[in-house]
Structures are given as structure tokens and as C-alpha cells.
Coordinates of C-alpha atoms and ligand atoms in Angstrom, one line a residue:
M1 CA 0.1 0.2 -0.2
D2 CA 1.5 3.3 -0.9
L3 CA 0.8 5.8 1.4
F4 CA 0.5 10.2 0.9
E5 CA 3.3 12.3 1.3
Y6 CA 1.8 13.2 4.4
Q7 CA 1.1 10.0 5.8
G8 CA 4.4 9.3 4.8
K9 CA 5.7 12.0 6.7
Q10 CA 3.8 11.1 9.6
Y11 CA 5.5 7.2 9.7
F12 CA 9.0 8.9 9.5
G13 CA 8.1 10.8 12.5
R14 CA 7.5 7.9 14.4
F15 CA 11.1 7.0 14.2
D16 CA 12.8 10.5 14.6
I17 CA 13.0 11.2 11.0
P18 CA 13.2 15.4 10.9
T19 CA 10.4 16.4 8.6
P20 CA 8.8 20.3 8.1
V21 CA 5.9 21.1 10.7
G22 CA 2.7 21.0 8.9
D23 CA -0.8 19.7 8.7
I24 CA -3.6 18.0 6.1
A25 CA -6.4 20.5 5.1
D26 CA -9.4 19.4 2.7
T27 CA -10.9 23.1 2.2
V28 CA -9.5 26.7 1.3
A29 CA -10.5 27.4 4.6
E30 CA -9.0 24.6 6.1
A31 CA -5.5 25.4 4.2
V32 CA -6.1 29.1 5.6
A33 CA -6.5 27.9 9.2
V34 CA -3.5 25.9 8.9
A35 CA -1.3 28.3 7.4
D36 CA -1.9 31.1 10.0
R37 CA -1.7 28.8 13.0
I38 CA 2.1 27.7 11.3
G39 CA 3.2 31.4 10.2
Y40 CA 4.3 32.0 6.8
P41 CA 5.8 31.7 4.0
V42 CA 4.0 27.8 3.8
V43 CA 4.1 25.3 1.1
L44 CA 0.9 23.7 -0.4
K45 CA 1.3 20.4 -1.8
A46 CA -1.3 18.2 -3.3
Q47 CA -1.8 15.0 -1.6
V48 CA -1.7 12.5 -4.7
K49 CA 0.0 8.8 -4.5
V50 CA 1.7 9.5 -7.9
G51 CA 5.0 11.8 -8.6
G52 CA 6.0 14.7 -10.1
R53 CA 3.5 16.9 -8.3
G54 CA 5.6 20.1 -8.2
K55 CA 6.0 19.9 -12.3
A56 CA 2.3 19.9 -12.6
G57 CA 1.6 22.4 -10.2
G58 CA 0.8 20.7 -7.4
V59 CA 3.2 22.1 -5.2
K60 CA 3.1 25.9 -4.1
L61 CA 4.8 28.6 -2.3
A62 CA 2.0 31.4 -0.4
N63 CA 3.4 34.2 1.4
N64 CA 0.7 35.9 2.7
V65 CA -3.2 34.5 3.6
D66 CA -4.4 35.4 -0.2
E67 CA -1.5 33.4 -1.8
V68 CA -2.9 30.5 0.3
R69 CA -6.5 30.8 -0.9
E70 CA -5.5 31.4 -4.4
H71 CA -3.3 28.5 -4.5
A72 CA -5.4 26.1 -2.1
D73 CA -8.2 27.2 -4.7
F74 CA -5.9 26.2 -7.9
I75 CA -4.7 23.0 -6.3
L76 CA -7.8 21.4 -4.7
G77 CA -9.6 19.6 -7.6
L78 CA -6.3 19.7 -9.9
D79 CA -6.2 16.7 -12.0
I80 CA -2.4 14.9 -11.9
K81 CA -1.8 12.3 -14.1
G82 CA -5.3 11.4 -13.5
H83 CA -5.4 11.7 -9.8
I84 CA -7.9 14.5 -8.7
V85 CA -6.4 16.2 -5.6
R86 CA -8.6 16.1 -2.9
R87 CA -6.1 17.0 0.5
L88 CA -3.2 19.4 0.5
W89 CA -0.6 19.3 2.9
V90 CA 0.2 22.8 4.2
E91 CA 4.1 23.3 5.9
E92 CA 6.4 25.6 6.8
A93 CA 8.0 26.8 3.8
S94 CA 11.8 25.6 3.8
S95 CA 14.9 27.1 2.4
I96 CA 17.0 25.0 0.1
A97 CA 21.0 25.0 0.4
K98 CA 20.9 21.7 -1.3
E99 CA 18.6 18.6 -2.4
Y100 CA 19.7 15.1 -1.9
Y101 CA 18.2 11.6 -3.1
A102 CA 17.8 8.8 -0.2
S103 CA 16.1 5.7 -0.3
F104 CA 15.5 2.2 0.5
T105 CA 13.8 -1.0 -1.3
L106 CA 14.2 -4.5 -1.3
D107 CA 17.0 -6.2 -3.6
R108 CA 15.3 -9.3 -4.0
P109 CA 17.8 -11.5 -6.0
N110 CA 20.6 -10.7 -3.8
K111 CA 18.3 -10.9 -0.6
M112 CA 19.9 -7.6 0.5
H113 CA 18.0 -4.6 1.2
L114 CA 19.5 -1.7 -1.4
G115 CA 20.2 1.8 -0.1
M116 CA 20.7 5.0 -2.9
L117 CA 22.3 7.9 -1.8
S118 CA 22.9 11.1 -3.8
A119 CA 23.8 14.2 -4.0
E120 CA 22.3 15.2 -6.8
G121 CA 18.4 15.0 -5.8
G122 CA 14.8 16.9 -6.3
V123 CA 15.0 15.3 -9.5
E124 CA 13.4 11.8 -10.3
I125 CA 16.4 9.0 -9.6
E126 CA 16.1 7.5 -13.0
V127 CA 16.9 10.3 -14.8
V128 CA 20.0 10.7 -12.3
A129 CA 21.1 7.3 -12.7
E130 CA 20.2 7.5 -16.9
E131 CA 22.4 10.5 -17.0
N132 CA 24.8 10.3 -14.3
P133 CA 24.9 7.3 -12.7
D134 CA 28.1 7.6 -10.8
A135 CA 26.2 10.4 -8.8
I136 CA 24.0 7.5 -7.0
A137 CA 26.1 6.3 -4.2
F138 CA 24.2 2.3 -4.1
L139 CA 24.6 0.8 -0.3
S140 CA 23.8 -3.5 -0.5
I141 CA 22.9 -3.8 3.3
D142 CA 22.5 -7.3 4.7
P143 CA 19.3 -7.5 7.1
V144 CA 20.9 -9.9 9.4
T145 CA 23.4 -6.9 10.4
G146 CA 21.3 -4.1 9.1
L147 CA 22.5 -0.6 8.6
D148 CA 24.6 1.0 11.9
L149 CA 26.3 4.8 12.3
E150 CA 29.8 3.9 11.0
S151 CA 28.3 1.9 8.1
A152 CA 26.3 5.0 7.1
R153 CA 29.3 7.8 7.9
R154 CA 31.1 6.0 4.8
W155 CA 28.1 6.1 2.9
V156 CA 27.2 9.6 3.1
A157 CA 30.7 10.7 2.3
Q158 CA 30.8 8.0 -0.6
A159 CA 28.4 9.8 -1.8
N160 CA 29.6 13.1 -1.7
L161 CA 27.2 15.0 0.5
D162 CA 28.2 18.0 1.5
E163 CA 30.6 18.3 4.8
V164 CA 28.1 19.8 6.9
A165 CA 25.3 17.9 6.1
R166 CA 27.0 14.3 6.7
E167 CA 26.5 13.8 10.3
Q168 CA 22.9 14.9 10.4
A169 CA 22.6 12.5 7.3
A170 CA 24.2 9.4 8.4
T171 CA 21.6 9.6 11.5
L172 CA 18.7 10.4 9.5
L173 CA 19.6 7.5 7.3
V174 CA 19.7 5.0 10.6
S175 CA 16.8 6.5 11.4
L176 CA 15.4 6.0 7.8
Y177 CA 16.3 2.5 7.6
R178 CA 14.7 1.1 10.6
C179 CA 11.6 3.1 9.0
Y180 CA 12.0 0.8 6.5
T181 CA 12.6 -2.3 8.1
E182 CA 10.9 -2.0 12.2
G183 CA 8.4 0.0 9.8
D184 CA 7.7 -3.2 7.7
C185 CA 8.5 -1.1 4.2
D186 CA 8.8 -2.3 0.8
L187 CA 10.1 1.4 -0.3
A188 CA 11.3 4.4 2.0
E189 CA 12.2 7.4 -0.4
I190 CA 13.2 10.9 0.1
N191 CA 13.6 13.1 -2.7
P192 CA 14.6 15.7 -1.9
L193 CA 16.1 15.2 1.3
I194 CA 17.6 18.9 2.0
L195 CA 19.9 20.7 3.6
T196 CA 19.0 24.5 4.4
P197 CA 21.3 27.2 4.3
D198 CA 21.6 27.5 8.5
N199 CA 22.9 23.9 8.3
V200 CA 19.8 21.6 9.1
V201 CA 19.2 18.2 7.3
K202 CA 15.6 17.3 6.9
A203 CA 13.1 15.0 4.5
L204 CA 10.9 17.6 2.3
D205 CA 9.3 15.1 0.5
A206 CA 8.1 11.1 1.6
K207 CA 7.5 8.5 -0.1
V208 CA 6.1 5.0 1.5
T209 CA 4.9 1.7 0.5
L210 CA 4.0 -0.6 3.2
D211 CA 4.6 -4.7 2.8
E212 CA 0.8 -5.4 2.9
N213 CA 2.6 -8.9 4.1
A214 CA 3.4 -7.5 7.2
S215 CA -0.4 -5.5 7.9
F216 CA -1.1 -8.5 10.4
R217 CA 1.6 -6.9 13.0
H218 CA 0.2 -3.6 12.4
P219 CA -2.9 -3.0 13.0
E220 CA -2.5 0.8 13.1
W221 CA -2.1 1.0 9.5
D222 CA -6.1 0.4 9.5
E223 CA -6.1 4.6 9.4
F224 CA -4.1 4.5 6.2
R225 CA -6.1 2.0 4.7
A226 CA -8.8 4.5 5.3
T227 CA -7.7 6.8 2.8
D228 CA -6.5 4.4 0.5
T229 CA -8.5 4.9 -3.1
I230 CA -8.6 1.2 -4.5
D231 CA -9.6 0.0 -8.0
P232 CA -13.8 -0.5 -6.9
R233 CA -13.5 -3.3 -8.9
E234 CA -10.8 -4.5 -6.7
I235 CA -13.0 -4.0 -3.7
M236 CA -16.1 -6.1 -5.1
A237 CA -13.6 -8.9 -5.9
R238 CA -11.5 -8.8 -2.4
E239 CA -15.2 -8.9 -0.8
K240 CA -16.3 -11.7 -3.1
G241 CA -13.1 -13.7 -1.9
L242 CA -11.2 -13.0 -5.5
N243 CA -8.0 -12.6 -6.4
Y244 CA -8.1 -10.2 -8.9
I245 CA -6.6 -6.8 -10.4
G246 CA -8.1 -4.5 -12.4
L247 CA -6.1 -3.4 -15.9
D248 CA -7.0 -1.1 -18.8
G249 CA -8.1 -3.3 -21.6
T250 CA -10.8 -4.9 -23.3
V251 CA -11.1 -8.3 -22.8
G252 CA -11.9 -9.7 -19.3
I253 CA -10.1 -12.8 -18.4
I254 CA -11.2 -15.6 -15.5
A255 CA -8.6 -18.7 -15.2
N256 CA -8.4 -20.9 -12.9
G257 CA -4.7 -20.5 -11.4
A258 CA -2.4 -17.6 -11.3
G259 CA 0.0 -19.7 -13.8
L260 CA -2.7 -20.2 -16.2
A261 CA -4.6 -16.3 -15.9
M262 CA -0.5 -15.3 -16.6
S263 CA -0.5 -17.3 -19.9
T264 CA -4.1 -16.1 -21.0
L265 CA -3.0 -12.6 -20.7
D266 CA -0.1 -13.4 -22.9
V267 CA -1.8 -15.1 -25.6
V268 CA -4.9 -12.1 -25.7
N269 CA -1.9 -10.0 -26.1
Q270 CA -0.5 -12.3 -28.4
V271 CA -3.2 -12.1 -31.1
G272 CA -3.4 -8.5 -30.5
G273 CA -6.1 -7.7 -27.4
T274 CA -5.7 -6.1 -24.1
A275 CA -6.5 -7.9 -21.0
A276 CA -9.1 -6.0 -18.4
N277 CA -7.8 -7.8 -15.8
F278 CA -6.2 -10.2 -14.2
L279 CA -8.6 -12.9 -12.3
D280 CA -7.7 -16.4 -10.6
I281 CA -10.6 -18.3 -9.1
G282 CA -7.8 -20.3 -7.8
G283 CA -8.5 -24.3 -7.4
G284 CA -11.3 -26.0 -6.5
A285 CA -13.5 -23.3 -7.9
N286 CA -17.3 -23.7 -7.4
A287 CA -20.1 -22.7 -9.7
D288 CA -20.5 -19.6 -6.6
V289 CA -17.5 -18.6 -7.2
M290 CA -17.8 -18.8 -11.1
A291 CA -21.1 -16.7 -10.4
A292 CA -19.4 -14.1 -8.6
A293 CA -16.3 -13.8 -10.8
L294 CA -18.3 -13.6 -13.8
E295 CA -20.2 -10.7 -11.9
V296 CA -16.9 -8.8 -11.2
I297 CA -16.2 -8.5 -14.9
N298 CA -19.4 -7.4 -15.8
A299 CA -19.5 -4.6 -13.6
D300 CA -16.4 -2.9 -15.5
P301 CA -18.0 -1.1 -18.2
K302 CA -14.3 -1.5 -20.3
V303 CA -15.5 -5.1 -20.7
K304 CA -16.5 -5.6 -24.3
A305 CA -15.9 -9.7 -24.2
I306 CA -15.0 -12.5 -21.4
F307 CA -12.7 -15.1 -22.4
V308 CA -12.7 -18.4 -19.7
N309 CA -10.0 -19.8 -19.6
I310 CA -10.5 -23.5 -17.3
F311 CA -8.2 -26.3 -17.5
G312 CA -9.8 -28.7 -14.9
G313 CA -7.6 -30.2 -12.6
I314 CA -9.0 -29.9 -8.9
T315 CA -11.2 -27.5 -10.6
R316 CA -14.5 -29.6 -12.1
V317 CA -15.0 -27.8 -15.3
D318 CA -18.8 -29.6 -14.9
E319 CA -19.1 -27.1 -11.8
V320 CA -17.7 -24.1 -14.1
A321 CA -20.3 -24.9 -16.7
K322 CA -23.0 -24.5 -13.8
G323 CA -21.5 -21.3 -12.5
V324 CA -21.5 -19.8 -15.9
L325 CA -25.1 -20.6 -15.9
E326 CA -25.8 -19.2 -12.1
A327 CA -24.5 -15.9 -13.5
L328 CA -26.3 -15.8 -16.8
N329 CA -29.4 -16.2 -14.7
R330 CA -28.3 -13.6 -11.7
V331 CA -27.2 -11.3 -13.7
T332 CA -27.5 -10.1 -17.2
I333 CA -23.7 -9.9 -18.7
N334 CA -22.9 -7.1 -21.2
S335 CA -20.4 -9.3 -23.0
P336 CA -20.3 -12.3 -24.8
I337 CA -18.7 -15.2 -22.9
V338 CA -16.2 -17.2 -24.9
L339 CA -14.7 -20.7 -23.2
R340 CA -11.7 -22.7 -23.1
L341 CA -13.0 -25.9 -21.0
D342 CA -10.6 -29.2 -20.7
G343 CA -9.5 -31.2 -18.2
T344 CA -11.5 -32.8 -15.3
N345 CA -14.9 -33.3 -16.2
A346 CA -14.4 -31.3 -19.4
V347 CA -17.0 -33.6 -21.5
E348 CA -19.4 -33.2 -18.7
G349 CA -19.0 -29.6 -18.2
R350 CA -19.9 -29.2 -22.1
A351 CA -22.7 -30.8 -22.1
I352 CA -24.3 -29.0 -19.6
L353 CA -23.8 -25.3 -21.7
A354 CA -24.4 -26.9 -24.9
E355 CA -28.3 -26.3 -25.7
H356 CA -27.3 -22.7 -24.1
L357 CA -24.8 -22.0 -26.4
N358 CA -25.7 -19.0 -28.6
D359 CA -24.1 -15.8 -30.2
A360 CA -23.6 -14.2 -26.4
L361 CA -22.1 -17.8 -25.0
I362 CA -19.3 -19.6 -27.0
T363 CA -17.2 -22.5 -26.8
E364 CA -13.5 -22.9 -28.4
P365 CA -11.7 -26.0 -28.5
T366 CA -8.3 -24.6 -27.5
M367 CA -7.1 -21.5 -25.9
L368 CA -5.6 -19.9 -28.5
D369 CA -8.7 -19.9 -30.5
A370 CA -10.7 -19.1 -27.9
A371 CA -8.3 -16.1 -27.5
R372 CA -8.6 -15.2 -31.1
R373 CA -12.2 -15.4 -30.7
A374 CA -12.4 -13.3 -27.6
V375 CA -10.3 -10.8 -28.8
S376 CA -12.0 -10.3 -32.5
L377 CA -15.0 -9.6 -30.0
A378 CA -14.0 -6.8 -28.2
N379 CA -12.2 -5.6 -31.2
A380 CA -15.4 -5.4 -33.0
Ligands
LIG1 P1 7.1 15.8 -6.4 O1 7.6 16.8 -7.3 O2 5.7 15.3 -5.8 O3 8.0 14.8 -5.9 O4 7.0 16.9 -4.4 P2 8.2 17.4 -3.3 O5 7.6 16.9 -2.6 O6 9.4 16.6 -3.5 O7 8.2 19.2 -4.0 C1 9.1 18.9 -5.4 C2 9.9 20.5 -5.4 O8 9.1 22.0 -4.9 C3 11.2 20.0 -4.4 O9 12.0 19.3 -5.5 C4 11.5 21.5 -4.4 O10 12.4 21.7 -5.3 C5 10.5 22.4 -4.1 N1 9.7 22.7 -2.9 C6 8.9 21.8 -1.9 N2 8.6 22.0 -1.0 C7 9.4 23.4 -1.1 C8 9.8 24.6 0.2 O11 9.7 24.1 1.5 N3 10.7 25.4 0.0 C9 11.1 25.3 -1.2 N4 12.6 26.6 -1.9 N5 11.5 24.7 -2.1 C10 10.0 23.6 -1.6
LIG2 MN1 9.7 14.5 -4.7

């Protein structure tokens, strides 16, 4: 789960990572109240879970109450890369002498944590990596031994941070590492990490991704979840206990088993289609599960055809066939359904469907045939 910047800064606060003082505001009036309380100048920052807010006009300096009104009015409701701004973070403006970059993330293939530190922050790290890779100091950290202050001191020197920033930065990086590990993050990123003209180092931005696998030991994450805007299709699927991921294409996909679901996505792409989703109904899916899956996909207006790809193992194809009929009884399915049914009880399954087949309920003998048919229907 990604956090908003303000939540990331609150999370940082639990680990003593210094950030500017600020508060949230959902209206112009609230922004004014917060700014009056903090004192001027302030920075108004759009709270959306996407980067590049600065460039998009979502970060603005306000020197007085009129500017707060003007900028708050502008930023609230702004569309930043498809994310509508509903909330502002209003914080004391910082003077900036230098912008650095710091992050921790998982280096999965090496079973290590990866720290990235650069004296060239403020811009996207991908750009730095592309144009000036030597400007990034990478640190591979053994999760067993962790990051101590001595190693952090060597690291900030290696990254060429300004002398005056080094001790504070080293301490901050040890705290950020604690936040990343004890706080169960997949990513903890500060861009920019700033040095002020009076030599204070602090986090001006916060990008935190929490590792959902650890949510069982973080009941306090519920407050983050409350503001998490999940795809409504995913909420519906979760309620029905389905493993579903929404995508942008036009072919709705239902398969049993994650491997088959992924292969189905590949085949749909291969024959010129685009997948609207990933949906694995799992092993041993019965009629109820199949019906629920069809209902979820049917609720997606982008779907123009549904491809049901079942290779029965533990899952029995006759059960799947019953589920399809049940779904057709329960809801009006808006798109044609193309089925490829194979494996356990496939003959029985096809027999159940035989008398119901029509233009909107089609079976094909192979996965490739079914993909072609579904894609041509979706593109029709
Ligand atoms: P992002 O564009 O979404 O990454 O948002 P950031 O929080 O990183 O802000 C973008 C840029 O705005 C930073 O790199 C800074 O250059 C600038 N900025 C943000 N807050 C302040 C501030 O308090 N003072 C100054 N001078 N610049 C700021
Ligand atoms: Mn940033």
C-alpha cells in the first residue's frame, strides 16, 4: 500500500526522521487556518499518490493568506496524471541550500536491502541513474546485520554529501533504515532530502510503500487503509474472496490458477488484444465462485468480451459450467463469453452448456482459438 506524502511524513515521525511542521487541509478555509497557525511563508502540496507533483503545479509557495487562498483553490480539484487532488498538506516553507536523494528498497535477487543515496536529488532518480549513474552511491545492506552509524557515515562521504550535512544525514539514514525495516516498508524514499542554509538536514518529501504481508503486525495501518482509494472493482472482488487485479484493456479474463491466468494474458496480447483484468478463481472453484467472478468482470464498463479459460484439475469443469449458467441467471452479462474448457469433467461441462450456446456464449476447442475469438469480439 502506498502512503500519501503526509502519511509518509507522519510515519517518518515515529522514527525520529526530521520533517517540516505541517498539517492537512481539505478545503481552502482549512488551508488558511493551518497556514495562520504555522506562520508564513508556507508550502501547499497536493496529496496524490503519484510523483512529479511539483512539475504539475501541485506544489506552491504562499507568502500570505491571499496566496494561500489562491493556491489552495487552484490545487484542490486539480487533475495530476489522472489523480484528482482532494487533500492538501500545508507546511512551513523551507529554504533550500542543497537537494539530496535517499531511499531504501528490497534487492530481491541478492536477498539484501538496497540503499541509494545521491547528492543530486530533487529530480527523478531514474533520470540521475540514466544521465549520471556515478552520482548515486549504492549500499547493499545485509538484513541480518543492518545499517549502523559507522557504515552510514562512510556512505554519506562516498555519496559526496556536503561536509556540514554528513553527520545529520548519517543519523537520519539510520533512522530511515529503521523505519524501512521495523516499519515494514517495501520502499522508503526521500526526494528531496534537503540541507537548509542554516545547515539543517530534513526530509522535504516522503514516499512510503508498506509491505501488505506485514499488515498483521500493524493494526495502526488501518488509518492508512481508510484513505486508500482502491479500484472499486478490486473492492468488489475482495469482498467475494477473489484474486483480482484491474487492468486497462477490453478482454475480461477468468482463469483457474495464477499461472494459467498469466498465460491467458500473454495469449490475449499475442493475438492483438488487451486484458481488462487478471482474475484467478483458484483451484477447486465451484459454481458460486465462477458466478461471482463473472459478476465482478461484468461490472467493468471497459470489458467488451469475456474469456473464460479453465483447465480443470481439482476444479471440475462441470462445476464451472454450472457457475456460468448461474451467473447468466443472476445478472445480465453485458459482453459475449468465450469459453475454453478442458481437463477434469470437461465433457460433462461442455454437455451442460451445449443447449445454451449462442452468439453471446461460445466455446472454442483451444486456448489460442478462444483468445482469437474473444479479441475479435472485443475489437468488433
Ligand atoms: P514531487 O514533485 O511530487 O516529488 O514533490 P516534492 O515534495 O518533492 O516537491 C517538488 C519540489 O518542490 C522539490 O524538489 C523542491 O524543489 C520544491 N519544494 C517543495 N517544498 C519546498 C519548500 O518548502 N521550499 C522550497 N524552496 N522548495 C520546495
Ligand atoms: Mn519529491
